[in-house]
């Protein structure tokens, strides 16, 4: 028997239909007036459905619907929210960052990510990477940038975390119904539900397309869980970060290759593809196929075009943490792709090679080979990434490896309501677009102490209420009787200084560093005049034993030291919990092993709300920390050995808490305000709002990558790709003669002097032997760097007359600084297109 399933929606009266439209656009999840409107519909139900506006409307009784339809006050408020929404959706002036963008609506940027963290009711995210991607789309909407997201929709999302009475994490897989969240099926122009037909390892696979409206930005999600597919294919989009490697590779083929096909199916033709972390790197393979088939480009032409139009953002500063697969598995899924390109599998596999082991295929290596624009997510992470991937750029000095950085930021929706109101009033609502120069700090300086402290107190009270309510629900689910629950939910004190540690429980993040000396910590927590309470939250990956052990250690510490009233672990860390914690904490603790935290964003969410960071100088923090906007844990940097490092860092945390942080927190004015603390809050807000907001991030991507990429693509593709084809015609001759060409007789005027001083001019000469190679195809340049810092200069050298097979080259420069000067001469392709497409073609003078 073949049953047909049709989902039936409730009928809403006409004057409430707008409520529906609002519910289906995530704008309503970050606009405080819209949120208030949904609370007004039914506050306790709204809470129960995890602030999911769609589920709220689906669950409402007919009686309540009728009531609302006749409630003039409600309809008035609905009208006002609707007007705001219309205004938002149509505004074109997106602040300074947006105005300068130089991108038109036609320059679509496809942003591919394995996870998107948009709202607690859409559990298709696991942690910071997803939150970043979600914030990215929200800010793109604010700024009216032509970005479109591409991802997967998972039937079970990421797992739901429960922690049993012994402190052991248990994973629940709760199925969520796509019909009950703000996502809808994609229909094409003809009104047909959109599917794509692809092959996976040679087998046919049908993929359904869904869409989420993130303000003005679209997010397209791929789904394999449809009846036409065999069971083991339906499973592909079952869960995020599935441990099974084959399933994971299947997901990444669907995301990368299917994603490109999905855009094509929807008649969307991006100018730029942005690979957010290595998972989606296979989109490059799909594009090779597309460009060779539709545009009749050769493989090398297609590759050069893809490089010019691809941005790759890496997020993982440890090689092993990057996505990789064993070659035989990859062969199973990519051999047919190779064939379609006229390549052997081995030739295709070379794109993913990295390191010694040729039996491993690295997705980020594919991404780097197919992207001219590569970046890390903080300054420090950029440096680490250049070192980590240096092997892919043989011949280049580490400092000139074209991997730069764009430090992450957070979307304004992480700003709590009290601080949103405060900043709107004192700074003006444009602070969300601000750059450092806009005088934000000055304006924040003028906000009175009382108002800042009052906003913070509201957030803190809100957190305490939230935790108590959540604990009551969690404990009831564990079978606790009401009396015990009542006792346990009187925990926490809104007057105590509150330290929060909330993030994934991964080993390098060291959640339990602060538990290193339990006696000492217990003393700090129970100090009678300066008490401290400690909140933890975070999931460990189901396969991560060490991560789970850390959760147990936290829970046992609270129990063993009878500190259950002030050391609390909150189950099932998600966006909702993250929000309440980042709003209501006093101190945000972060203790990763440096430099393993690529950026970190939860500290930014805290900082914009005046919560003070106490953090290892890792990720974003070295760029933000100025000595007066939080605290730095630095002691670890002096030790090589991790044991000593940990002791030193833990001791520094205790010292800071005892002697500085609690002192300052409890040092109150006559009216009960910790004046010095509030001053630090101010600085924290100013630093984070101006430097670490998502609009700044998008403006930077636009300026550094999107606009240059767009220009490159346009110039390469003029006249049916004439410049591209021409450059690539020269490629063969260049490659054939590359080995023959040599540099000799390098000399500089500095060589002949005893003493070279600042301000002098230096002349550099050399000879190049071409041995019949086409001399004009080669560029000769001087590489120059001083004092071993990150800067360097490249000066093109001018060629003289050909003398037989050789030609002399020369250039000169003025010495600006004193100190060690390093220089050498090298050869590269003269054609800028070839140079961009072959960063490995570089030959130094011996
Ligand atoms: C912000 C956020 C993160 C990222 O936090 P980090 O500081 O980068 O570890 C992870 N999970 C959730 C739910 C978040 O909101």
XYZ file of N, CA and C and ligand atoms in Angstrom, residues 125-129 131 414 502-504 509 573-575 578-579 588 590 597 599-603 605, ligand 1:
90
model
N 22.958 22.997 13.651
C 24.275 23.533 13.964
C 24.861 22.766 15.141
N 26.180 22.768 15.225
C 26.830 22.073 16.324
C 27.562 23.022 17.257
N 28.038 24.125 16.725
C 28.805 25.034 17.574
C 29.143 26.316 16.850
N 30.312 26.852 17.191
C 30.700 28.181 16.730
C 30.691 28.357 15.218
N 31.095 27.325 14.486
C 31.135 27.436 13.029
C 29.751 27.739 12.471
N 27.149 28.974 14.165
C 26.667 30.269 14.641
C 27.247 31.376 13.754
N 22.818 39.326 19.035
C 23.385 38.876 20.315
C 23.395 39.985 21.356
N 30.989 28.476 28.851
C 30.022 27.803 27.977
C 30.553 27.719 26.561
N 30.768 26.514 26.116
C 31.216 26.250 24.740
C 31.317 24.746 24.585
N 31.640 24.281 23.404
C 31.780 22.840 23.198
C 32.810 22.279 24.199
N 39.771 23.009 24.556
C 39.126 24.163 25.188
C 39.246 24.134 26.720
N 23.428 22.726 25.717
C 23.837 24.062 25.264
C 23.307 24.331 23.860
N 22.595 25.402 23.709
C 22.119 25.797 22.382
C 22.075 27.320 22.305
N 21.527 27.829 21.234
C 21.527 29.276 21.037
C 20.795 29.996 22.174
N 22.986 29.905 25.210
C 24.139 30.765 24.932
C 23.759 32.231 25.131
N 22.607 32.570 24.634
C 22.139 33.948 24.705
C 21.967 34.384 26.170
N 33.203 36.174 31.646
C 33.162 35.118 30.628
C 34.545 34.469 30.566
N 37.415 31.818 29.349
C 37.816 31.055 28.165
C 39.265 30.600 28.327
N 42.401 27.911 19.488
C 41.111 28.560 19.295
C 41.235 29.502 18.106
N 39.162 31.491 16.512
C 38.696 32.837 16.834
C 37.962 32.819 18.177
N 36.887 32.032 18.232
C 36.000 32.105 19.389
C 35.062 33.260 19.150
N 33.787 33.049 19.416
C 32.858 34.162 19.253
C 32.005 34.381 20.491
N 31.939 33.377 21.380
C 31.046 33.560 22.529
C 31.538 34.718 23.400
N 32.846 34.905 23.466
C 33.390 36.016 24.246
C 32.974 37.367 23.674
N 30.079 37.854 22.123
C 28.665 38.015 22.485
C 28.568 38.569 23.901
C 28.589 31.384 20.111
C 28.317 29.957 20.254
C 29.356 29.032 20.143
C 30.777 29.446 19.864
O 31.448 29.694 21.026
P 33.036 29.734 21.082
O 33.374 30.814 21.986
O 33.480 30.027 19.703
O 33.459 28.415 21.547
C 29.062 27.697 20.268
N 27.814 27.275 20.518
C 26.789 28.124 20.640
C 25.434 27.598 20.896
C 27.003 29.489 20.517
O 25.985 30.338 20.615
